[in-house]
XYZ file of C-alpha atoms in Angstrom:
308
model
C 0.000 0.000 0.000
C 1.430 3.338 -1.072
C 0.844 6.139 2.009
C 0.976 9.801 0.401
C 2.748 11.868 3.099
C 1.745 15.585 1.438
C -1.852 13.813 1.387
C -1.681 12.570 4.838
C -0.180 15.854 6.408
C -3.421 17.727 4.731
C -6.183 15.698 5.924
C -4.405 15.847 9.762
C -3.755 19.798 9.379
C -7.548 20.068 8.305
C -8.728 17.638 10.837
C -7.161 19.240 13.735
C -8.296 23.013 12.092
C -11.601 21.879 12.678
C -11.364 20.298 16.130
C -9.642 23.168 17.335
C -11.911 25.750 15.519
C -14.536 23.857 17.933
C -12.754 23.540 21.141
C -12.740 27.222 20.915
C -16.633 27.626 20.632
C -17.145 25.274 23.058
C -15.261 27.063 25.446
C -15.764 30.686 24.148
C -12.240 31.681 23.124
C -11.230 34.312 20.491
C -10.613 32.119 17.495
C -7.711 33.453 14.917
C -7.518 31.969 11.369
C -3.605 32.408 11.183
C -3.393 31.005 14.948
C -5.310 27.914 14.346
C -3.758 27.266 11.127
C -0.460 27.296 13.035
C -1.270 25.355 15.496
C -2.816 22.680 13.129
C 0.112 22.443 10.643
C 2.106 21.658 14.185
C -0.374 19.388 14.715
C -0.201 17.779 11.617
C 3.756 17.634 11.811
C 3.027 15.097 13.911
C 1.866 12.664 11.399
C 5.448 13.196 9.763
C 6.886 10.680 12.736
C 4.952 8.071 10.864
C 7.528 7.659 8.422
C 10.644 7.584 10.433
C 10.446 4.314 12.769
C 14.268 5.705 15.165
C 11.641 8.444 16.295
C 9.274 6.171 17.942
C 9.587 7.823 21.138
C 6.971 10.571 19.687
C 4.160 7.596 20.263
C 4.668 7.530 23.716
C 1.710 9.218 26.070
C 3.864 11.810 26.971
C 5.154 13.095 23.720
C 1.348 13.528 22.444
C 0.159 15.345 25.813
C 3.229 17.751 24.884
C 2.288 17.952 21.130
C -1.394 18.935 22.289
C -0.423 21.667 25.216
C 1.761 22.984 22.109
C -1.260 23.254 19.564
C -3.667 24.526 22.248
C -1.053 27.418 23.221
C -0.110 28.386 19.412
C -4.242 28.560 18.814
C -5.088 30.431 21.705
C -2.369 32.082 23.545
C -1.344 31.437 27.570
C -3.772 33.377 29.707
C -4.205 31.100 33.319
C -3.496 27.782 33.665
C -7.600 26.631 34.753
C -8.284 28.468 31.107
C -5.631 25.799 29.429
C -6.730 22.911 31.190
C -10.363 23.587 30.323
C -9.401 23.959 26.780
C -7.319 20.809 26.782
C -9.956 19.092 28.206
C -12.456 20.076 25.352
C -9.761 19.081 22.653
C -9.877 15.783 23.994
C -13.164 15.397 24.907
C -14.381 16.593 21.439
C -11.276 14.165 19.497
C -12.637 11.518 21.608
C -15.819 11.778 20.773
C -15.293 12.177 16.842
C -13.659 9.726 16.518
C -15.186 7.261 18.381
C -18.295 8.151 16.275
C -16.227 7.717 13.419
C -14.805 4.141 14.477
C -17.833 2.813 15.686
C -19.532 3.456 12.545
C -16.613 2.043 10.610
C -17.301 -1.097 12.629
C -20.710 -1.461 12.749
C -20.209 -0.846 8.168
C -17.882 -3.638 8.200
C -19.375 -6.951 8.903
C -19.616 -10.038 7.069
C -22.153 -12.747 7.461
C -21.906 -16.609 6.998
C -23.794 -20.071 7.639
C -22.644 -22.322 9.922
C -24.996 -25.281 10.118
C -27.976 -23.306 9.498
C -27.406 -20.401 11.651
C -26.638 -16.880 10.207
C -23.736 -15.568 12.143
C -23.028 -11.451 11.965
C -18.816 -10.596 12.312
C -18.859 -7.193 13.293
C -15.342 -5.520 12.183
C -13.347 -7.145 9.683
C -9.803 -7.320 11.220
C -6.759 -5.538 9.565
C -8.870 -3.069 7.663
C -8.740 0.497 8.457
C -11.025 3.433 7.773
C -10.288 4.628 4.067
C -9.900 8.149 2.946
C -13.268 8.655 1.361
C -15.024 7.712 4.703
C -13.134 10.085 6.886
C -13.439 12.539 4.267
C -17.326 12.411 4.858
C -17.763 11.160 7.782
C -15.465 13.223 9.465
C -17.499 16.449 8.931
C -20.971 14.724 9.749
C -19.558 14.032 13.296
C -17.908 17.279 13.404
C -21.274 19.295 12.803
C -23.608 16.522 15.387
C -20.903 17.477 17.782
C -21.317 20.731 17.033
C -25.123 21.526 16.775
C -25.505 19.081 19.781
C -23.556 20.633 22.110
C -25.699 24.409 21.681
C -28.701 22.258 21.780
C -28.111 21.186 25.064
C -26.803 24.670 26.342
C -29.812 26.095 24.807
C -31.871 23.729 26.962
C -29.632 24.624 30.243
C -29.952 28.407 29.271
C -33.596 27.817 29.219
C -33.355 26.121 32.953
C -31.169 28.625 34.508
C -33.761 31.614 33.066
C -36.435 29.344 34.707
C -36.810 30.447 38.589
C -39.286 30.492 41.526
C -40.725 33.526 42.570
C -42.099 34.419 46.173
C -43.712 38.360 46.855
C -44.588 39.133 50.573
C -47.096 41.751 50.791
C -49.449 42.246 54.482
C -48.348 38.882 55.439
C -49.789 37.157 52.021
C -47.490 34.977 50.207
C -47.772 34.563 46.196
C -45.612 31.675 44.555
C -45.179 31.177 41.036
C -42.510 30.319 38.417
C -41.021 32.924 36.696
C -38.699 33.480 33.300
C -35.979 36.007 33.739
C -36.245 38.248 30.851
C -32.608 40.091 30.051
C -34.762 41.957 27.857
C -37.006 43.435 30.509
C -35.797 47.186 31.538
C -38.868 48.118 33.101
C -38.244 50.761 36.060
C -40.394 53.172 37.816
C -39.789 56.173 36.660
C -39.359 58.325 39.750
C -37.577 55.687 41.983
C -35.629 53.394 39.119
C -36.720 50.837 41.120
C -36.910 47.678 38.663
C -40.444 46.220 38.119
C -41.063 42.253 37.555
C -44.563 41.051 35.664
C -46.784 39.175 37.385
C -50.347 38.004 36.440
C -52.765 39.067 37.918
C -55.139 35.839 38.336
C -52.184 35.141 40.893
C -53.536 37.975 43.209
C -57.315 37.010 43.148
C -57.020 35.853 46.736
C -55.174 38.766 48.255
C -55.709 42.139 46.648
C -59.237 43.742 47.063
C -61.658 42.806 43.910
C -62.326 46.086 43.220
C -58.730 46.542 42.399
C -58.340 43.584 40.449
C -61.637 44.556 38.497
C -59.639 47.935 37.799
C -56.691 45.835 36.491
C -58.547 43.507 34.093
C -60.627 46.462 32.479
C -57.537 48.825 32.200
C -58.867 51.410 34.287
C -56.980 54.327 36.751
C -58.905 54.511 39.545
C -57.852 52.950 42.680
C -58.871 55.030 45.441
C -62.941 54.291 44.045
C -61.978 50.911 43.825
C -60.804 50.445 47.368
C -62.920 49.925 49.739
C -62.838 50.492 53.552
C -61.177 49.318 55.483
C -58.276 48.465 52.929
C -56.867 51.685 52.691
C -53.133 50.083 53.247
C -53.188 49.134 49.473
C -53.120 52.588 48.427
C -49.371 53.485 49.320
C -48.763 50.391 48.033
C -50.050 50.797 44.493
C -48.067 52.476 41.586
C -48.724 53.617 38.143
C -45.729 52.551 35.734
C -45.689 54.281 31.987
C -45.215 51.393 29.826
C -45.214 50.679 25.905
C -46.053 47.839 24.282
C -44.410 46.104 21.200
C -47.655 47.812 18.713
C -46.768 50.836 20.384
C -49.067 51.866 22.430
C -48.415 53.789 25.176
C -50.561 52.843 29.262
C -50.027 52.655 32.692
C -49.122 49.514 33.912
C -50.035 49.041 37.883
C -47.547 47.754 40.439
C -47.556 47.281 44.007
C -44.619 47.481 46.308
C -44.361 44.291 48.259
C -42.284 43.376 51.717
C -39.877 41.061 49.952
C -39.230 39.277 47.155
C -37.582 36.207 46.802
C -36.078 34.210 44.088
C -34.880 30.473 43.758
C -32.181 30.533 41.104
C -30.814 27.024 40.887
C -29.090 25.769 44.589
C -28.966 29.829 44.976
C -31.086 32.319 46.833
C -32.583 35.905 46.340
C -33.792 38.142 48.536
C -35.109 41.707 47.699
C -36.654 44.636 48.886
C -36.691 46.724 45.823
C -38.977 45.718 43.877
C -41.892 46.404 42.385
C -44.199 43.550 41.089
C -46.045 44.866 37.935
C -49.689 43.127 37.252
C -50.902 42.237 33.913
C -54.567 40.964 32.815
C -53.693 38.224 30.119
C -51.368 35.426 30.387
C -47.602 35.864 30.257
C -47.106 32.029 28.757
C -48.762 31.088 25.780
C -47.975 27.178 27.214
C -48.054 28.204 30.524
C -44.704 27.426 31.371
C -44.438 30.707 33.586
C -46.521 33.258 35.547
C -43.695 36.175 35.754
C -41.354 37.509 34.000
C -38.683 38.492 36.305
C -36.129 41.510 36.138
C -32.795 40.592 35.372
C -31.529 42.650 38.476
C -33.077 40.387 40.590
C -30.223 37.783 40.298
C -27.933 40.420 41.574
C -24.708 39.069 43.077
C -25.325 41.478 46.306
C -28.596 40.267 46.851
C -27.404 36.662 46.549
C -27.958 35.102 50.418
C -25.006 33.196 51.578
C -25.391 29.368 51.839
């Protein structure tokens, strides 16, 4: 069998482009064309060893840990050694998994079938062959762009879970729960005291703020103090008026109440805040119902983190 070494050297330097190009996505470094192509052509040096057997000491454990520190510093520079081990991790966790792919599919392609007194027997893997060019040459990239797409798929899902929070508001010794989606998009404040305002419905409140109020809040109406009725005069320096505008424009008031505390359940972490004011809103939030709030990205402040 005749081995190529220019073609050999170019399928290894694109190869470890490629995984490189994706270690660096994976673990959101600055990726430089001219820096990755270094470090891959170093990479594919490598392969070079092949074809002279006195440097055999290059296939020792050792001599490709060094070889792979060396392509991860050429393609993305020495900042702190946790930074270098994570990215050395990803290189080989993302090799490993390629290529396993790429093996196991090579096996489970090569099998041969025979009779042996009436039973069909299956050899997986015919031994002594190896993966030819043409089926890393495709295969290769397929594997490259599951890896790829897979891994944001399941960050998108664990984005999605760590937006996803519980939400408790203490007003007058009531306690509302829900589950709210933090919104970075949400820059709601009121105006006067830039306090930030989270979105709550409203059927959430049906047991604890007065129905005239609530009536008030469904129909869109400004006029509290008619709505309260005696004897629950305490709501009224706890309601606000926020100027809002919706996505067709159109301009309202948007009323809020100023609880005792709010507190959010992040994860294993806790919230707990005292300025905030908790917006209500007539229709649904959720079209699936998946929420009942959407929550102000301030409230996952670091300083209002409790210790654990």
């Amino acid at each position: 069998m005749t081995v190529y070494a220019d073609m050999v050297f170019v399928i290894n330097m694109v190869i470890d482009y490629m995984l490189l190009f994706l270690t660096g996505h994976i673990c959101r470094q600055p990726l430089r064309k001219r820096r990755l192509l270094l470090a891959s052509a170093v990479g594919a040096a490598y392969t070079v060893f092949l074809f002279f057997p006195p440097l055999s000491f290059a296939f020792t454990f050792l001599a490709k840990f060094i070889f792979s520190c060396i392509m991860i510093l050429l393609a993305f520079r020495w900042t702190r050694i946790w930074t270098t081990l994570r990215l050395l991790g990803a290189f080989y966790a993302v090799s490993f998994f390629i290529g396993g792919g790429l093996m196991a599919t090579h096996t489970m392609l090569e099998s041969k079938s025979e009779v042996v007194n009436g039973i069909v027997l299956t050899h997986t893997g015919s031994a002594g062959t190896n993966p030819t060019f043409l089926f890393i040459a495709f295969g290769f990239p397929i594997f490259w762009w599951c890896t790829r797409h897979g891994y944001y798929s399941v960050k998108a899902n664990r984005q999605v879970d760590v937006q996803h929070v519980c939400l408790e508001v203490d007003v007058f010794g009531h306690t509302v729960r829900c589950r709210g989606f933090i919104d970075t998009g949400n820059q709601l404040h009121d105006p006067l005291s830039r306090i930030p305002v989270t979105i709550m419905e409203a059927e959430l409140w049906k047991e604890v703020l007065p129905d005239g109020i609530l009536r008030q809040i469904y129909c869109e109406e400004i006029d509290i103090a008619s709505a309260v009725p005696d004897g629950e005069e305490k709501w009224l320096e706890r309601m606000r008026f926020i100027p809002y505008c919706t996505v067709s424009s159109k301009a309202s008031f948007l009323i809020a109440i100023r609880p005792d505390e709010v507190r959010v359940y992040a994860g294993n972490k806790t919230y707990r805040l005292r300025r905030m004011l908790i917006g209500l809103r007539a229709s649904p939030l959720s079209a699936d119902g998946s929420y009942q709030a959407v929550v102000h990205p301030k409230a996952t402040a670091e300083k209002d983190e409790l210790a654990s």
